XYZ file of N, CA and C in Angstrom:
462
model
N 35.928 3.614 -89.636
C 37.318 4.054 -88.970
C 37.818 5.224 -89.925
N 38.252 6.110 -89.124
C 38.642 7.324 -89.943
C 39.982 7.143 -90.570
N 40.455 7.895 -91.693
C 41.570 7.650 -92.483
C 42.863 8.143 -91.677
N 42.825 8.947 -90.722
C 43.977 9.444 -89.986
C 44.364 8.382 -88.967
N 43.369 7.741 -88.455
C 43.784 6.506 -87.463
C 44.507 5.366 -88.369
N 44.063 5.052 -89.625
C 44.771 4.015 -90.284
C 46.138 4.538 -90.705
N 46.400 5.715 -91.014
C 47.510 6.270 -91.326
C 48.622 6.255 -90.187
N 48.062 6.668 -89.139
C 48.894 6.506 -87.926
C 49.286 5.113 -87.520
N 48.393 4.223 -87.680
C 48.636 2.694 -87.476
C 49.697 2.334 -88.394
N 49.540 2.851 -89.751
C 50.621 2.226 -90.721
C 51.850 2.830 -90.446
N 51.884 3.954 -89.887
C 53.339 4.592 -89.603
C 54.048 3.848 -88.633
N 53.361 3.404 -87.417
C 53.987 2.700 -86.389
C 54.162 1.272 -86.713
N 53.197 0.616 -87.482
C 53.409 -0.764 -87.858
C 53.241 -0.999 -89.164
N 53.824 -1.941 -89.836
C 53.702 -2.102 -91.303
C 53.200 -3.559 -91.491
N 52.612 -3.670 -92.676
C 52.428 -5.078 -93.360
C 51.337 -5.676 -92.402
N 51.676 -6.803 -92.185
C 50.750 -7.946 -91.450
C 50.441 -7.388 -90.039
N 51.249 -6.691 -89.300
C 51.003 -6.242 -88.029
C 50.089 -5.184 -87.947
N 50.282 -4.322 -88.948
C 49.120 -3.183 -89.061
C 47.658 -3.802 -89.522
N 47.680 -4.695 -90.390
C 46.479 -5.400 -90.871
C 46.002 -6.162 -89.475
N 46.732 -6.824 -88.985
C 46.220 -7.517 -87.660
C 45.593 -6.865 -86.755
N 46.145 -5.542 -86.502
C 45.649 -4.515 -85.425
C 44.163 -3.984 -85.892
N 44.183 -3.752 -87.303
C 42.949 -3.133 -87.745
C 41.943 -4.290 -87.678
N 42.243 -5.484 -87.953
C 41.051 -6.562 -87.958
C 40.731 -6.793 -86.398
N 41.707 -6.590 -85.652
C 41.556 -6.977 -84.123
C 40.382 -5.909 -83.578
N 40.709 -4.640 -84.082
C 39.924 -3.547 -83.733
C 38.508 -3.513 -84.335
N 38.422 -4.137 -85.589
C 37.101 -4.323 -86.096
C 36.298 -5.484 -85.450
N 37.104 -6.407 -85.179
C 36.616 -7.582 -84.544
C 35.935 -7.087 -83.162
N 36.521 -6.379 -82.337
C 36.037 -5.831 -81.139
C 34.683 -5.084 -81.439
N 34.698 -4.130 -82.757
C 33.472 -3.376 -82.813
C 32.334 -4.144 -83.127
N 32.559 -5.166 -83.839
C 31.471 -6.005 -84.336
C 31.016 -6.883 -83.058
N 31.851 -7.200 -82.268
C 31.546 -7.970 -81.144
C 30.582 -7.144 -80.126
N 30.801 -5.723 -80.170
C 29.940 -4.870 -79.376
C 28.577 -4.887 -79.983
N 28.477 -4.947 -81.283
C 27.250 -4.910 -82.013
C 26.376 -6.215 -81.705
N 27.215 -7.295 -81.763
C 26.739 -8.722 -81.354
C 25.902 -8.741 -80.147
N 26.767 -7.963 -79.016
C 26.142 -7.889 -77.822
C 24.918 -7.263 -77.671
N 24.788 -6.072 -78.609
C 23.561 -5.518 -78.603
C 22.331 -6.405 -79.116
N 22.655 -7.188 -80.097
C 21.664 -8.223 -80.747
C 21.239 -9.260 -79.662
N 22.357 -9.678 -78.863
C 22.061 -10.652 -77.798
C 21.015 -10.189 -76.649
N 21.243 -8.882 -76.389
C 20.356 -8.193 -75.340
C 19.107 -7.745 -75.913
N 18.911 -7.732 -77.295
C 17.678 -7.275 -77.770
C 16.368 -8.287 -77.737
N 15.274 -7.758 -77.148
C 14.269 -8.764 -76.832
C 13.735 -9.278 -78.169
N 13.940 -8.518 -79.093
C 13.250 -8.957 -80.565
C 13.774 -10.237 -80.926
N 14.927 -10.460 -80.527
C 15.757 -11.829 -80.885
C 15.768 -12.874 -79.777
N 15.270 -12.626 -78.559
C 15.281 -13.425 -77.602
C 14.809 -14.930 -77.978
N 14.030 -15.133 -79.016
C 13.528 -16.570 -79.159
C 14.412 -17.139 -80.252
N 15.335 -16.459 -80.843
C 16.156 -16.869 -81.865
C 17.069 -18.118 -81.301
N 17.090 -19.140 -81.966
C 17.781 -20.490 -81.747
C 19.311 -20.125 -82.063
N 20.075 -20.701 -81.025
C 21.565 -20.459 -81.109
C 21.993 -19.180 -81.813
N 21.522 -18.140 -81.020
C 21.909 -16.651 -81.479
C 23.291 -16.284 -81.372
N 23.976 -16.808 -80.158
C 25.289 -16.448 -80.041
C 26.245 -17.202 -81.256
N 26.033 -18.405 -81.564
C 26.740 -19.078 -82.456
C 26.464 -18.413 -83.948
N 25.176 -18.131 -84.223
C 24.949 -17.324 -85.491
C 25.645 -16.066 -85.611
N 25.615 -15.249 -84.463
C 26.328 -13.982 -84.462
C 27.827 -14.108 -84.758
N 28.544 -15.182 -84.107
C 29.826 -15.296 -84.255
C 30.199 -15.652 -85.604
N 29.230 -16.517 -86.388
C 29.587 -16.984 -87.560
C 29.320 -15.685 -88.578
N 28.310 -14.889 -88.381
C 28.108 -13.725 -89.089
C 29.237 -12.776 -89.188
N 29.814 -12.456 -87.829
C 30.812 -11.563 -87.703
C 32.199 -12.123 -88.701
N 32.408 -13.375 -88.460
C 33.592 -13.901 -89.186
C 33.454 -13.764 -90.683
N 32.177 -14.106 -91.140
C 31.941 -13.843 -92.571
C 31.949 -12.493 -93.025
N 31.457 -11.634 -92.112
C 31.540 -10.140 -92.443
C 32.865 -9.597 -92.557
N 33.726 -9.844 -91.551
C 35.087 -9.506 -91.441
C 35.895 -10.071 -92.876
N 35.453 -11.153 -93.289
C 36.140 -11.800 -94.425
C 36.138 -10.848 -95.658
N 34.937 -10.265 -95.840
C 34.596 -9.549 -96.965
C 34.536 -8.031 -96.798
N 34.768 -7.463 -95.543
C 34.868 -6.051 -95.396
C 36.429 -5.786 -95.613
N 36.490 -5.422 -97.000
C 38.081 -5.360 -97.469
C 38.787 -4.094 -96.926
N 37.948 -3.084 -96.752
C 38.754 -1.803 -96.386
C 38.616 -1.579 -94.865
N 38.124 -2.519 -94.048
C 38.092 -2.584 -92.640
C 37.331 -1.238 -92.080
N 36.324 -0.849 -92.865
C 35.758 0.416 -92.374
C 34.364 0.034 -91.815
N 34.083 -1.210 -91.659
C 32.789 -1.538 -91.107
C 31.640 -1.599 -92.049
N 31.842 -1.684 -93.382
C 30.886 -1.590 -94.258
C 31.218 -2.446 -95.646
N 30.390 -2.897 -96.167
C 30.589 -3.806 -97.285
C 30.209 -2.923 -98.534
N 31.184 -2.441 -99.349
C 30.830 -1.587 -100.604
C 30.603 -2.617 -101.756
N 30.397 -1.842 -102.882
C 30.084 -2.549 -104.137
C 31.106 -3.534 -104.607
N 32.408 -3.042 -104.391
C 33.488 -3.964 -104.917
C 33.826 -5.137 -103.952
N 33.537 -4.894 -102.697
C 33.570 -5.872 -101.687
C 32.447 -6.967 -101.932
N 31.392 -6.572 -102.057
C 30.225 -7.477 -102.560
C 30.365 -8.124 -103.782
N 31.076 -7.454 -104.688
C 31.301 -8.145 -106.025
C 32.378 -9.384 -105.679
N 33.368 -9.208 -104.868
C 34.281 -10.139 -104.525
C 33.748 -11.257 -103.673
N 32.739 -10.923 -102.760
C 32.022 -11.852 -101.990
C 31.245 -12.867 -102.905
N 30.527 -12.203 -103.636
C 29.753 -13.094 -104.616
C 30.513 -14.049 -105.480
N 31.749 -13.428 -106.093
C 32.497 -14.370 -106.905
C 33.171 -15.438 -106.247
N 33.621 -15.028 -104.840
C 34.138 -16.107 -104.069
C 33.090 -17.098 -103.616
N 31.970 -16.784 -103.534
C 30.744 -17.815 -103.271
C 30.359 -18.467 -104.270
N 30.718 -18.189 -105.587
C 30.449 -18.820 -106.765
C 29.150 -18.468 -107.457
N 28.735 -17.279 -107.167
C 27.494 -16.689 -107.824
C 27.877 -15.325 -108.188
N 28.637 -15.108 -109.192
C 28.933 -13.780 -109.739
C 27.689 -13.015 -110.058
N 27.792 -11.740 -109.766
C 26.429 -10.974 -110.134
C 26.733 -9.662 -110.907
N 25.957 -9.247 -111.756
C 26.208 -8.007 -112.456
C 26.311 -6.770 -111.516
N 26.766 -5.629 -112.152
C 26.842 -4.395 -111.355
C 25.492 -3.999 -110.979
N 24.338 -4.069 -111.782
C 22.993 -3.752 -111.356
C 22.545 -4.655 -110.422
N 22.642 -5.898 -110.461
C 22.239 -7.003 -109.490
C 22.862 -6.686 -108.069
N 23.914 -6.144 -108.086
C 24.750 -5.954 -106.857
C 24.172 -4.756 -106.187
N 23.787 -3.751 -107.089
C 23.218 -2.386 -106.626
C 21.890 -2.844 -105.922
N 21.211 -3.720 -106.590
C 19.768 -4.075 -106.170
C 20.001 -4.827 -104.714
N 20.863 -5.823 -104.717
C 21.115 -6.436 -103.449
C 21.537 -5.494 -102.305
N 22.250 -4.570 -102.598
C 22.636 -3.545 -101.463
C 21.402 -2.786 -101.153
N 20.748 -2.429 -102.022
C 19.397 -1.567 -101.850
C 18.435 -2.296 -100.965
N 18.333 -3.692 -101.359
C 17.442 -4.740 -100.651
C 17.872 -4.871 -99.247
N 18.987 -5.048 -98.893
C 19.538 -5.121 -97.472
C 19.485 -3.897 -96.728
N 19.784 -2.820 -97.282
C 19.792 -1.529 -96.441
C 18.572 -0.723 -96.606
N 17.576 -1.117 -97.210
C 16.369 -0.564 -97.428
C 16.428 0.632 -98.319
N 17.476 0.823 -99.136
C 17.575 1.792 -100.075
C 18.281 3.105 -99.389
N 18.575 3.132 -98.289
C 19.375 4.195 -97.627
C 20.640 4.254 -97.614
N 21.417 3.342 -98.182
C 22.925 3.357 -98.244
C 23.437 2.732 -99.455
N 24.573 2.975 -99.884
C 25.499 2.409 -100.856
C 26.353 1.175 -100.377
N 26.418 1.063 -99.006
C 27.205 0.205 -98.383
C 26.347 -0.659 -97.434
N 26.794 -1.879 -97.251
C 26.100 -2.760 -96.179
C 26.860 -2.812 -94.898
N 26.211 -2.207 -93.647
C 26.799 -2.105 -92.445
C 26.756 -3.389 -91.849
N 27.300 -3.610 -90.861
C 27.169 -5.012 -90.239
C 25.910 -5.087 -89.474
N 25.187 -3.935 -88.918
C 23.866 -4.001 -88.349
C 22.959 -4.400 -89.588
N 23.121 -3.874 -90.772
C 22.263 -4.309 -91.914
C 22.229 -5.672 -92.080
N 23.610 -6.297 -92.100
C 23.890 -7.624 -92.665
C 23.275 -8.608 -91.537
N 23.376 -8.256 -90.206
C 22.934 -9.153 -89.173
C 21.276 -9.243 -89.306
N 20.669 -7.876 -89.356
C 19.317 -7.727 -89.547
C 18.773 -8.545 -90.643
N 19.538 -8.598 -91.789
C 19.040 -9.257 -93.040
C 19.058 -10.775 -92.631
N 20.244 -11.280 -91.975
C 20.350 -12.747 -91.858
C 19.452 -13.295 -90.804
N 18.894 -12.386 -89.657
C 18.241 -12.860 -88.784
C 16.591 -12.487 -89.074
N 16.459 -11.741 -89.973
C 15.051 -11.272 -90.453
C 14.220 -12.354 -91.142
N 13.058 -12.079 -91.061
C 12.068 -13.088 -91.763
C 12.028 -12.966 -93.200
N 12.268 -11.723 -93.727
C 12.079 -11.368 -95.048
C 13.245 -12.309 -95.772
N 12.988 -12.614 -97.049
C 13.866 -13.182 -97.902
C 14.807 -12.238 -98.819
N 16.033 -12.395 -98.717
C 16.858 -11.465 -99.377
C 17.775 -12.146 -100.299
N 18.125 -11.630 -101.455
C 19.002 -12.446 -102.455
C 20.274 -12.757 -101.628
N 20.971 -11.921 -100.991
C 22.289 -12.101 -100.212
C 21.996 -13.104 -99.145
N 20.975 -13.222 -98.390
C 20.734 -13.936 -97.344
C 20.532 -15.421 -97.919
N 19.903 -15.617 -99.018
C 19.777 -16.922 -99.705
C 21.060 -17.501 -100.160
N 22.063 -16.512 -100.593
C 23.329 -16.975 -101.047
C 24.149 -17.477 -99.921
N 24.077 -16.660 -98.835
C 24.903 -16.795 -97.588
C 24.388 -18.248 -97.075
N 23.167 -18.416 -96.953
C 22.591 -19.638 -96.449
C 22.866 -21.017 -97.291
N 22.937 -20.701 -98.618
C 23.289 -21.670 -99.515
C 24.772 -22.097 -99.261
N 25.506 -21.047 -99.079
C 27.053 -21.387 -98.818
C 27.292 -21.982 -97.714
N 26.400 -21.948 -96.739
C 26.602 -22.693 -95.427
C 26.354 -24.050 -95.658
N 25.242 -24.369 -96.338
C 24.728 -25.794 -96.516
C 25.697 -26.569 -97.454
N 26.216 -25.743 -98.499
C 27.121 -26.310 -99.348
C 28.288 -26.892 -98.693
N 28.877 -25.976 -97.748
C 30.034 -26.345 -97.079
C 29.919 -27.486 -96.018
N 28.683 -27.850 -95.553
C 28.395 -28.734 -94.726
C 28.370 -30.114 -95.369
N 27.711 -29.997 -96.707
C 27.669 -31.474 -97.380
C 28.887 -31.853 -98.022
N 29.911 -30.914 -98.167
C 31.140 -31.338 -98.911
C 32.005 -32.009 -97.904
N 32.155 -33.341 -97.665
C 33.066 -33.775 -96.805
C 34.509 -33.589 -97.125
N 35.378 -33.253 -96.141
C 36.800 -32.931 -96.433
C 37.531 -34.201 -96.351
N 38.429 -34.582 -97.242
C 39.150 -35.782 -97.395
C 40.155 -35.669 -96.126
N 40.324 -36.691 -95.583
C 41.161 -36.871 -94.445
C 42.522 -37.475 -94.872
N 43.686 -37.194 -94.158
C 44.870 -37.722 -94.374
C 45.749 -37.077 -95.727
N 46.825 -37.533 -95.943
C 47.587 -37.039 -96.890
C 46.941 -37.143 -98.282
N 47.304 -36.325 -99.284
C 46.628 -36.391 -100.563
C 47.317 -37.731 -101.271
N 46.409 -38.315 -102.198
C 46.797 -39.653 -102.887
C 48.107 -39.155 -103.775
N 48.895 -40.252 -103.809
C 50.001 -40.094 -104.860
C 49.675 -39.949 -106.300
N 50.290 -39.133 -106.855
C 50.081 -38.962 -108.314
C 51.238 -38.814 -109.156
N 51.121 -39.287 -110.448
C 52.249 -39.189 -111.202
C 51.995 -38.238 -112.465
N 52.971 -37.742 -113.026
C 52.879 -36.684 -114.123
C 51.790 -37.002 -115.070
N 51.606 -38.187 -115.534
C 50.635 -38.518 -116.532
C 49.224 -38.157 -115.996
N 48.951 -38.244 -114.742
C 47.435 -38.174 -114.199
C 47.142 -36.693 -114.173
N 48.161 -35.750 -114.275
C 47.801 -34.317 -114.077
C 47.011 -33.733 -115.235
N 46.244 -32.852 -115.196
C 45.394 -32.243 -116.290
C 46.401 -31.355 -117.290
C-alpha cells in the first residue's frame, strides 16, 4: 500500500477505525491471492486447501505489522518471539532468504503461502507447523477460573 493512501485514510478516520479499514483492505487483497492459489492446478490435489489458505491469511495478517503486504525483519522478529522461538538477527535474515529464495528482504504473502504449501522444509514452516500442533494439544480450561486467595499468588 502506498504511503499517500494511508495518510489520506488517517486524515479521514482515526485510531481503530483507520486500522480496521487498513486490515479490511489487506484482507481483501490476501483473499484475492488465496483465490489464485485455489485456481492453480499445481495445488489441485492439496487436501483442505481452502481452510489452510484461510488460516495462512489470518496468521499472515497478525504479523504484517505495517499492513503493507509484507513481513519485514522486525515483524519476523516479533512473530518468532510471540511463537516462543526467538531468533538472532542473522538467523532471521537467513529465514527470510530461505523463504524468498534470496530475492527480497521481506516475505510477501505469496512467498509465505508457497513456503507453507511447498514440499521443501523451511525453518519458518517448521515453526508455524509446530505452533499449530502446540495449540491443538493444549486443552483450554472451561468455565470460570478457580477461586484464589492472596497467599496462593506468586
